[in-house]
Every structure is written in structure tokens, then in C-alpha cells.
Short mmCIF file of C-alpha atoms in Angstrom, two decimals:
data_model
loop_
_atom_site.label_atom_id
_atom_site.label_comp_id
_atom_site.label_asym_id
_atom_site.label_seq_id
_atom_site.Cartn_x
_atom_site.Cartn_y
_atom_site.Cartn_z
CA MET A 1 4.61 45.16 -30.34
CA ASN A 2 1.29 46.92 -29.95
CA ARG A 3 -0.47 43.93 -31.45
CA ARG A 4 1.16 41.54 -28.99
CA ILE A 5 0.11 43.70 -26.05
CA PHE A 6 -3.40 44.04 -27.48
CA LEU A 7 -3.87 40.29 -27.84
CA ALA A 8 -2.66 39.77 -24.29
CA ALA A 9 -5.20 42.33 -23.13
CA CYS A 10 -7.95 40.51 -24.96
CA GLY A 11 -7.12 37.37 -23.05
CA VAL A 12 -7.49 39.25 -19.78
CA VAL A 13 -10.82 40.82 -20.56
CA ALA A 14 -12.25 37.60 -21.96
CA ALA A 15 -11.70 35.95 -18.60
CA GLY A 16 -12.32 38.92 -16.34
CA GLY A 17 -15.21 40.39 -18.34
CA ALA A 18 -17.34 37.33 -19.08
CA GLY A 19 -20.23 38.83 -17.13
CA ALA A 20 -19.85 42.09 -19.00
CA ALA A 21 -20.13 40.33 -22.32
CA ALA A 22 -23.74 39.59 -21.48
CA VAL A 23 -24.47 43.29 -21.02
CA GLY A 24 -25.79 44.90 -24.21
CA PHE A 25 -25.98 48.64 -24.66
CA GLY A 26 -28.45 48.57 -27.53
CA GLY A 27 -26.34 51.13 -29.36
CA SER A 28 -26.22 53.59 -26.46
CA SER A 29 -23.03 54.77 -24.78
CA GLY A 30 -23.95 53.55 -21.31
CA GLY A 31 -25.32 50.42 -19.66
CA THR A 32 -27.94 49.72 -17.06
CA PRO A 33 -26.56 50.35 -13.58
CA LYS A 34 -25.51 47.19 -11.83
CA ARG A 35 -26.45 47.26 -8.18
CA GLY A 36 -24.35 45.73 -5.49
CA THR A 37 -21.48 46.49 -3.18
CA GLN A 38 -18.51 48.48 -4.33
CA PRO A 39 -15.93 46.22 -6.04
CA PRO A 40 -12.92 45.43 -3.89
CA LYS A 41 -10.37 46.40 -6.54
CA THR A 42 -10.50 49.60 -8.60
CA ALA A 43 -8.17 51.90 -10.51
CA ASP A 44 -8.32 55.58 -11.42
CA ILE A 45 -8.75 56.95 -14.90
CA THR A 46 -5.68 59.13 -15.40
CA ARG A 47 -4.60 61.75 -17.90
CA ALA A 48 -1.06 61.07 -19.03
CA THR A 49 1.34 60.60 -21.91
CA LEU A 50 1.53 57.04 -23.19
CA THR A 51 4.75 55.97 -24.87
CA ASP A 52 5.38 52.71 -26.69
CA PHE A 53 9.00 51.66 -27.18
CA GLU A 54 10.74 49.36 -29.62
CA GLU A 55 13.96 47.70 -28.47
CA VAL A 56 16.85 46.87 -30.79
CA ASP A 57 20.41 45.57 -30.42
CA GLY A 58 23.36 47.93 -30.33
CA GLU A 59 27.04 47.98 -29.46
CA LEU A 60 28.82 50.21 -26.98
CA ALA A 61 32.32 51.21 -28.11
CA TYR A 62 34.35 54.28 -29.06
CA GLY A 63 32.84 54.55 -32.53
CA GLN A 64 34.21 53.85 -35.96
CA PRO A 65 38.01 54.39 -36.15
CA GLU A 66 39.13 56.97 -38.70
CA PRO A 67 42.54 57.03 -40.40
CA LEU A 68 45.06 59.65 -39.37
CA ARG A 69 47.58 60.58 -42.04
CA HIS A 70 50.86 62.45 -42.07
CA GLN A 71 52.32 64.60 -44.82
CA GLY A 72 56.05 64.66 -45.30
CA GLY A 73 59.11 62.47 -45.13
CA GLY A 74 61.30 61.16 -42.36
CA THR A 75 61.16 58.02 -40.25
CA LEU A 76 58.73 57.10 -37.50
CA THR A 77 60.54 56.87 -34.19
CA TRP A 78 57.61 56.73 -31.71
CA LEU A 79 53.82 56.17 -31.72
CA ALA A 80 51.24 56.97 -29.05
CA PRO A 81 50.20 53.63 -27.50
CA VAL A 82 47.02 51.90 -28.61
CA GLY A 83 44.21 52.76 -26.19
CA SER A 84 45.85 55.99 -25.05
CA THR A 85 44.16 59.40 -25.16
CA VAL A 86 45.93 62.29 -26.88
CA GLU A 87 44.90 65.79 -25.79
CA LEU A 88 45.50 69.20 -27.34
CA GLY A 89 49.19 69.90 -27.94
CA LYS A 90 50.35 66.38 -27.05
CA PRO A 91 52.31 64.25 -29.55
CA LEU A 92 50.56 61.60 -31.64
CA PHE A 93 53.86 60.28 -32.97
CA LYS A 94 57.43 61.36 -33.59
CA VAL A 95 59.24 61.74 -36.90
CA ASP A 96 63.04 61.66 -36.75
CA ASN A 97 62.52 61.90 -32.97
CA ARG A 98 60.63 65.21 -33.32
CA ALA A 99 57.12 65.38 -31.86
CA VAL A 100 54.12 65.84 -34.15
CA PRO A 101 51.42 67.31 -31.88
CA LEU A 102 47.63 67.22 -32.09
CA LEU A 103 45.83 70.51 -32.71
CA PHE A 104 42.07 71.09 -32.87
CA GLY A 105 40.21 72.25 -35.94
CA PRO A 106 38.45 71.21 -39.15
CA LEU A 107 41.13 72.37 -41.60
CA PRO A 108 44.28 70.36 -42.38
CA LEU A 109 47.71 71.96 -42.32
CA TYR A 110 47.82 72.15 -46.10
CA ARG A 111 50.37 74.97 -46.65
CA PRO A 112 53.30 76.60 -44.87
CA LEU A 113 52.17 79.35 -42.51
CA SER A 114 54.48 82.30 -42.03
CA SER A 115 54.42 86.10 -41.73
CA GLY A 116 52.09 87.62 -44.29
CA ALA A 117 49.76 84.62 -44.55
CA GLU A 118 46.04 85.24 -44.10
CA GLY A 119 43.00 83.00 -43.91
CA PRO A 120 40.90 80.71 -41.72
CA ASP A 121 43.81 78.25 -41.31
CA VAL A 122 45.83 81.07 -39.72
CA ALA A 123 42.96 81.84 -37.32
CA GLN A 124 42.75 78.12 -36.48
CA LEU A 125 46.47 77.94 -35.64
CA GLU A 126 46.39 81.12 -33.54
CA GLN A 127 43.38 79.91 -31.56
CA ASN A 128 45.25 76.70 -30.76
CA LEU A 129 48.28 78.65 -29.62
CA LYS A 130 46.04 80.72 -27.32
CA SER A 131 44.47 77.54 -25.92
CA LEU A 132 47.96 76.17 -25.23
CA GLY A 133 48.82 79.27 -23.19
CA TYR A 134 50.90 81.29 -25.65
CA SER A 135 50.29 85.04 -25.79
CA GLY A 136 51.56 88.31 -27.25
CA PHE A 137 49.47 88.15 -30.43
CA THR A 138 45.89 88.65 -31.55
CA ALA A 139 43.94 85.55 -32.54
CA ASP A 140 42.67 86.69 -35.94
CA ASP A 141 43.22 85.50 -39.49
CA ARG A 142 46.54 87.35 -40.02
CA TYR A 143 49.97 85.79 -39.43
CA ASN A 144 52.33 88.62 -38.40
CA SER A 145 55.58 88.97 -36.48
CA ALA A 146 53.79 88.56 -33.14
CA THR A 147 52.34 85.26 -34.35
CA ALA A 148 55.77 84.14 -35.54
CA SER A 149 57.25 84.96 -32.12
CA ALA A 150 54.60 82.80 -30.39
CA VAL A 151 55.24 79.99 -32.87
CA LYS A 152 58.98 80.06 -32.09
CA LYS A 153 58.23 79.64 -28.37
CA TRP A 154 55.92 76.73 -29.18
CA GLN A 155 58.54 75.13 -31.43
CA LYS A 156 61.18 75.49 -28.71
CA ASP A 157 58.92 73.73 -26.19
CA LEU A 158 58.42 70.88 -28.68
CA GLY A 159 62.16 70.56 -29.30
CA LEU A 160 61.81 71.72 -32.90
CA GLU A 161 63.90 74.17 -34.86
CA GLU A 162 62.68 77.69 -34.01
CA THR A 163 61.81 78.91 -37.50
CA GLY A 164 58.58 80.78 -36.80
CA VAL A 165 57.11 78.94 -39.79
CA VAL A 166 54.62 76.06 -39.43
CA ALA A 167 55.04 73.63 -42.31
CA PRO A 168 52.71 70.80 -43.40
CA GLY A 169 53.53 67.67 -41.39
CA GLN A 170 54.59 69.56 -38.25
CA ALA A 171 51.16 69.09 -36.63
CA VAL A 172 47.97 67.12 -37.19
CA TYR A 173 44.46 68.61 -36.87
CA ALA A 174 41.39 66.77 -35.57
CA PRO A 175 37.99 67.93 -34.22
CA GLY A 176 39.00 67.16 -30.62
CA ALA A 177 40.96 64.83 -28.36
CA LEU A 178 41.67 61.40 -29.85
CA ARG A 179 41.90 57.83 -28.64
CA VAL A 180 44.40 55.67 -30.51
CA ALA A 181 42.53 52.63 -31.85
CA ALA A 182 45.32 50.95 -33.86
CA HIS A 183 48.75 51.46 -35.36
CA GLN A 184 48.77 51.43 -39.14
CA ALA A 185 52.55 51.84 -39.32
CA ARG A 186 55.45 50.74 -37.14
CA VAL A 187 58.47 52.44 -35.66
CA GLY A 188 61.08 52.51 -38.40
CA ASP A 189 58.59 52.88 -41.23
CA PRO A 190 58.54 55.93 -43.52
CA ALA A 191 56.45 58.70 -41.95
CA GLY A 192 54.24 59.39 -44.96
CA GLY A 193 50.65 58.21 -45.38
CA GLN A 194 48.38 56.56 -42.82
CA ILE A 195 50.05 56.29 -39.42
CA LEU A 196 47.27 55.64 -36.91
CA SER A 197 43.54 55.01 -36.76
CA CYS A 198 41.75 56.94 -34.04
CA THR A 199 38.34 57.49 -32.48
CA GLY A 200 36.88 60.13 -30.22
CA VAL A 201 37.42 59.77 -26.47
CA SER A 202 33.75 59.31 -25.58
CA ARG A 203 31.99 55.96 -25.79
CA VAL A 204 28.97 55.82 -28.07
CA VAL A 205 26.39 53.23 -29.06
CA THR A 206 26.15 52.12 -32.67
CA VAL A 207 22.92 50.55 -33.94
CA ASN A 208 22.58 48.89 -37.34
CA LEU A 209 18.90 49.66 -37.84
CA PRO A 210 17.02 47.82 -40.61
CA VAL A 211 15.90 50.27 -43.27
CA THR A 212 12.28 49.22 -42.70
CA ARG A 213 12.58 50.57 -39.14
CA GLN A 214 14.73 53.63 -39.73
CA GLY A 215 11.76 55.86 -38.89
CA LEU A 216 12.39 54.96 -35.23
CA ALA A 217 15.54 57.08 -35.21
CA VAL A 218 15.06 60.85 -35.04
CA ALA A 219 18.13 63.10 -34.78
CA GLY A 220 18.32 64.67 -31.34
CA ALA A 221 15.73 62.31 -29.83
CA THR A 222 16.27 60.77 -26.39
CA VAL A 223 16.61 56.99 -26.18
CA GLN A 224 17.11 54.53 -23.33
CA VAL A 225 20.23 52.36 -23.39
CA THR A 226 20.30 49.19 -21.29
CA LEU A 227 23.78 47.92 -20.47
CA ALA A 228 24.74 44.26 -20.30
CA GLY A 229 24.24 44.20 -16.51
CA GLY A 230 20.71 45.63 -16.78
CA LYS A 231 21.54 49.23 -15.84
CA GLY A 232 19.77 51.90 -17.89
CA VAL A 233 21.38 55.15 -19.08
CA ALA A 234 20.01 57.98 -21.19
CA GLY A 235 21.26 58.49 -24.74
CA LYS A 236 20.68 60.89 -27.63
CA VAL A 237 20.55 60.14 -31.33
CA GLU A 238 23.56 61.99 -32.77
CA SER A 239 23.59 60.82 -36.38
CA ILE A 240 21.64 58.65 -38.81
CA GLY A 241 23.31 57.10 -41.82
CA VAL A 242 22.09 58.06 -45.27
CA GLU A 243 23.37 54.95 -47.03
CA ALA A 244 21.94 51.48 -46.54
CA GLN A 245 24.54 48.78 -45.98
CA ALA A 246 24.08 45.05 -46.45
CA GLN A 247 24.60 43.10 -43.24
CA GLN A 248 27.34 40.50 -43.26
CA GLU A 249 26.00 37.01 -43.57
CA GLN A 250 26.31 35.12 -40.30
CA GLN A 251 26.05 31.39 -39.72
CA GLY A 252 24.74 30.78 -43.20
CA GLN A 253 21.82 33.21 -42.87
CA GLN A 254 20.89 34.91 -46.12
CA GLY A 255 18.50 37.58 -47.27
CA GLN A 256 18.98 39.86 -44.26
CA GLN A 257 17.67 43.38 -44.60
CA PRO A 258 20.08 46.22 -45.37
CA THR A 259 20.66 48.58 -42.46
CA VAL A 260 21.50 52.20 -41.70
CA GLU A 261 23.97 53.13 -39.00
CA VAL A 262 22.59 55.12 -36.07
CA VAL A 263 25.02 56.62 -33.54
CA VAL A 264 23.79 57.35 -30.01
CA SER A 265 25.82 59.53 -27.64
CA ILE A 266 25.93 59.02 -23.86
CA ALA A 267 26.28 62.25 -21.88
CA ASP A 268 26.97 60.51 -18.54
CA GLN A 269 30.14 58.61 -19.42
CA GLY A 270 30.68 57.80 -15.74
CA ALA A 271 27.49 55.72 -15.73
CA LEU A 272 29.15 53.33 -18.19
CA GLY A 273 31.76 52.28 -15.63
CA ASN A 274 34.84 50.62 -17.10
CA LEU A 275 33.04 49.12 -20.09
CA GLN A 276 34.90 49.82 -23.30
CA ARG A 277 33.05 47.46 -25.61
CA SER A 278 29.79 45.63 -24.92
CA PRO A 279 26.48 44.62 -26.49
CA VAL A 280 23.56 46.78 -25.32
CA LYS A 281 19.84 47.24 -25.94
CA VAL A 282 18.44 50.53 -27.20
CA LYS A 283 14.81 51.58 -26.75
CA PHE A 284 13.48 53.96 -29.40
CA ILE A 285 10.10 55.68 -29.11
CA ALA A 286 7.83 53.84 -31.56
CA GLU A 287 4.64 55.79 -30.82
CA GLU A 288 3.49 58.40 -28.33
CA ARG A 289 0.14 59.87 -27.27
CA ARG A 290 0.20 63.03 -25.18
CA ASP A 291 -2.41 64.15 -22.68
CA VAL A 292 -4.80 61.22 -23.11
CA LEU A 293 -7.10 59.34 -20.72
CA THR A 294 -5.67 55.97 -19.69
CA VAL A 295 -6.72 52.93 -17.66
CA PRO A 296 -5.02 49.60 -16.88
CA ILE A 297 -5.36 47.19 -19.80
CA SER A 298 -7.00 44.67 -17.47
CA ALA A 299 -9.89 47.12 -16.85
CA LEU A 300 -11.22 46.56 -20.39
CA VAL A 301 -14.27 44.31 -20.70
CA ALA A 302 -15.60 42.69 -23.86
CA LEU A 303 -19.09 43.78 -24.91
CA SER A 304 -21.70 41.46 -26.38
CA GLU A 305 -22.27 43.77 -29.35
CA GLY A 306 -18.51 43.96 -30.01
CA GLY A 307 -15.80 46.29 -28.92
CA TYR A 308 -14.76 47.14 -25.41
CA GLY A 309 -16.07 48.96 -22.40
CA LEU A 310 -15.29 49.89 -18.82
CA GLN A 311 -17.13 49.13 -15.61
CA LEU A 312 -17.33 52.52 -13.89
CA VAL A 313 -17.84 52.87 -10.15
CA ASP A 314 -20.75 55.23 -9.50
CA GLY A 315 -21.20 55.60 -5.76
CA ALA A 316 -22.46 52.29 -4.38
CA THR A 317 -23.23 50.97 -7.87
CA THR A 318 -21.37 50.38 -11.12
CA ARG A 319 -22.28 50.90 -14.74
CA TYR A 320 -20.80 49.91 -18.07
CA VAL A 321 -19.76 52.40 -20.75
CA ALA A 322 -18.49 51.63 -24.23
CA VAL A 323 -15.06 53.06 -25.09
CA GLU A 324 -12.76 53.40 -28.05
CA THR A 325 -9.23 52.23 -27.44
CA GLY A 326 -6.05 53.86 -28.70
CA LEU A 327 -2.42 53.16 -27.85
CA PHE A 328 -1.50 50.18 -25.65
CA ALA A 329 1.74 50.78 -23.71
CA SER A 330 3.35 50.00 -20.35
CA GLY A 331 0.34 48.07 -19.06
CA ARG A 332 -2.14 50.87 -19.82
CA VAL A 333 -4.41 51.75 -22.71
CA GLU A 334 -5.70 55.01 -24.14
CA VAL A 335 -9.53 55.25 -23.89
CA ARG A 336 -12.09 57.66 -25.35
CA GLY A 337 -15.86 57.94 -25.13
CA GLY A 338 -18.83 58.70 -22.90
CA ASP A 339 -18.37 61.07 -19.99
CA LEU A 340 -14.95 59.78 -18.97
CA ARG A 341 -12.92 62.11 -16.77
CA PRO A 342 -9.67 61.84 -14.83
CA GLY A 343 -10.22 60.59 -11.29
CA MET A 344 -13.15 58.30 -12.15
CA LYS A 345 -12.73 54.76 -10.82
CA VAL A 346 -13.00 51.63 -12.93
CA VAL A 347 -13.27 48.02 -11.83
CA VAL A 348 -10.13 45.95 -12.33
CA PRO A 349 -10.83 42.19 -12.17
CA LYS A 350 -8.61 40.24 -9.81
#
């Protein structure tokens, strides 16, 4: 991208700086003052941060669906509808017409929990009960009679037998609220195994980034997402895949580069409107220069001895100075050399 911008700039200066090309500096950093009236069009030398972006394709959706499994027997009698959102304590499905609710946490319900049990899974259950409004116990890692009493109240509200014991299969844990992406089983099927596939409730952007360009993605970095209608929203790189995947061959194309999956979160979900799935463009920062002197690209002039210079306005006269160029971005170029300072004016050919 830089090269394309650079070549375009060269075309501008070749036309606009033909007179400058005849000016030789003889190896010095400045030229002979050129007398005449002040040029009609000038621009300031500014100190700024230049940022060059690289744009790639992405897809806005709810992320990759993950399977949700159930331990235990019985028969499925109800499933949360596809596309619905299931919050804390709400049922994901019913087994033998008894609700199986969603609870939050990283640990599965892998053992029966009853009085005398201790451990992080107990603390996880008690914290969920607190969040659901149950009280009378301390949320720690010990399951005692007070915990059992709260569990019985919870079981009663769910229409379950009030045992005070939470058995595997009576609830399902997930990191947070879920959106039902698909049914993997049907009403009437046995209730063991994979029942649903679910995603998070927030829309994210997924980018399949070629491995040769994976350096563009930096965890935690801000990116710009452009929606199908042209609206821009801010995003943040949440995760970067560690395994390269071969792209599926499309329309007979072969030899495509393997890619890594990059997931970008969108904090302002309201800015996405009603879009649930859509192609988007994602701008990653390709290169950045902080606190550098910049001028419009069109201010560069070609010098007869090679390289580039600027035509500086010096009172009622102008003079040429040779410069070194750096990053080209957003219509401006980084310049170094001579006695350049912010606020100086340079000639910009019409």
C-alpha cells in the first residue's frame, strides 16, 4: 500500500515540480532563494502521528457456535428457540418436562453437590444462587445446611423435586448468557449428549487473516470496522488463532494461503443496528510514526540530483531544501532534514 501511494506521489511531483528539477543543490541542504511573489497556494508543516492502514475482509456474526451437552437420561420435551437469548437461571431445554437452567461459570456440574461438599464448584454454585436472589447462606466453597436450604427454594421455583442436592444434568454452565444457534437434537430424542449449539449474545467480526499478514493483528489493538452500508465502528482485537487453517477452495481457485482466525469485538453493539450477519471491512494498523513532521504528498518536488525536496516560503521569497521521506499515509508524508519546523509553509502546486 505504501508503494502505491508513493508512486502516485511521484506522478504529482513530476508534473508539479518540473521547475524544481532544474534546481541543483550541489550537495548542500538548501537551494538558492527564488525571488518572486508569494505562491497562491501553501500548506503548513505539521507535527503529527502518521498511521497507515491495511484493509481486509471480515464477517459480522455472533461468532463460532459451540456445542452444548447434557449429562443424564430422560427425554427432551422442550428446546429454547433458535435465535433466542438465554439469560442466567433461564431454561435452555426441558428433560421429562423439567427445566434445565443456565448457570454462569467455567466449571461443569461434574458431581453431585450436597451438604459436606467443598471446592470451587461449590463456590460457583453458591455465587449463582446469590445472583439469582437467594439468600440465607455464605457464598464460599463449603456446601452446608444453609446452602441446601437455598437450593431447595431454587428447586421449588424450577418445579423440581426439593432434594437440596444438585446432581449432574440438573443445570448447564457457560461463561455467560447464550444465543441458541441451532438445535442438535429434537423434542422426543434422548436427553444425553449434544443438545444445542450456542454462541455468545454479542456480535463479533471474524477475519481469516493470511498467515503472511498475521503481524497486522495485535491482541487488544483498536481497529476500524466498516459495515456494508459504509458506516464505521470501532473494534478491538480479542483473540488471534494459533493454528493456520487452509481456506476452502472456491470457484476452482487453488493454492490459497492458509489463514489464522482473528476475532474482533464491538463494544457499541447498538451501532450495528439490526444486522445479524454481514460482510464487513476491517482496517488494521500496518505502520505508525509518532510525533513526526509531515507535509501534503503533493508538496514534494523532484530534485535534479535525485531525491526529493520542498519549496519553503521565506517571507516574500521561496527556497528549496532537500528532505528525506518516511511514511506515506492519508495524503501526507513524513519529512526530515534541514531546518524544518512545525508552522513553516511549503508550496503546494495546483
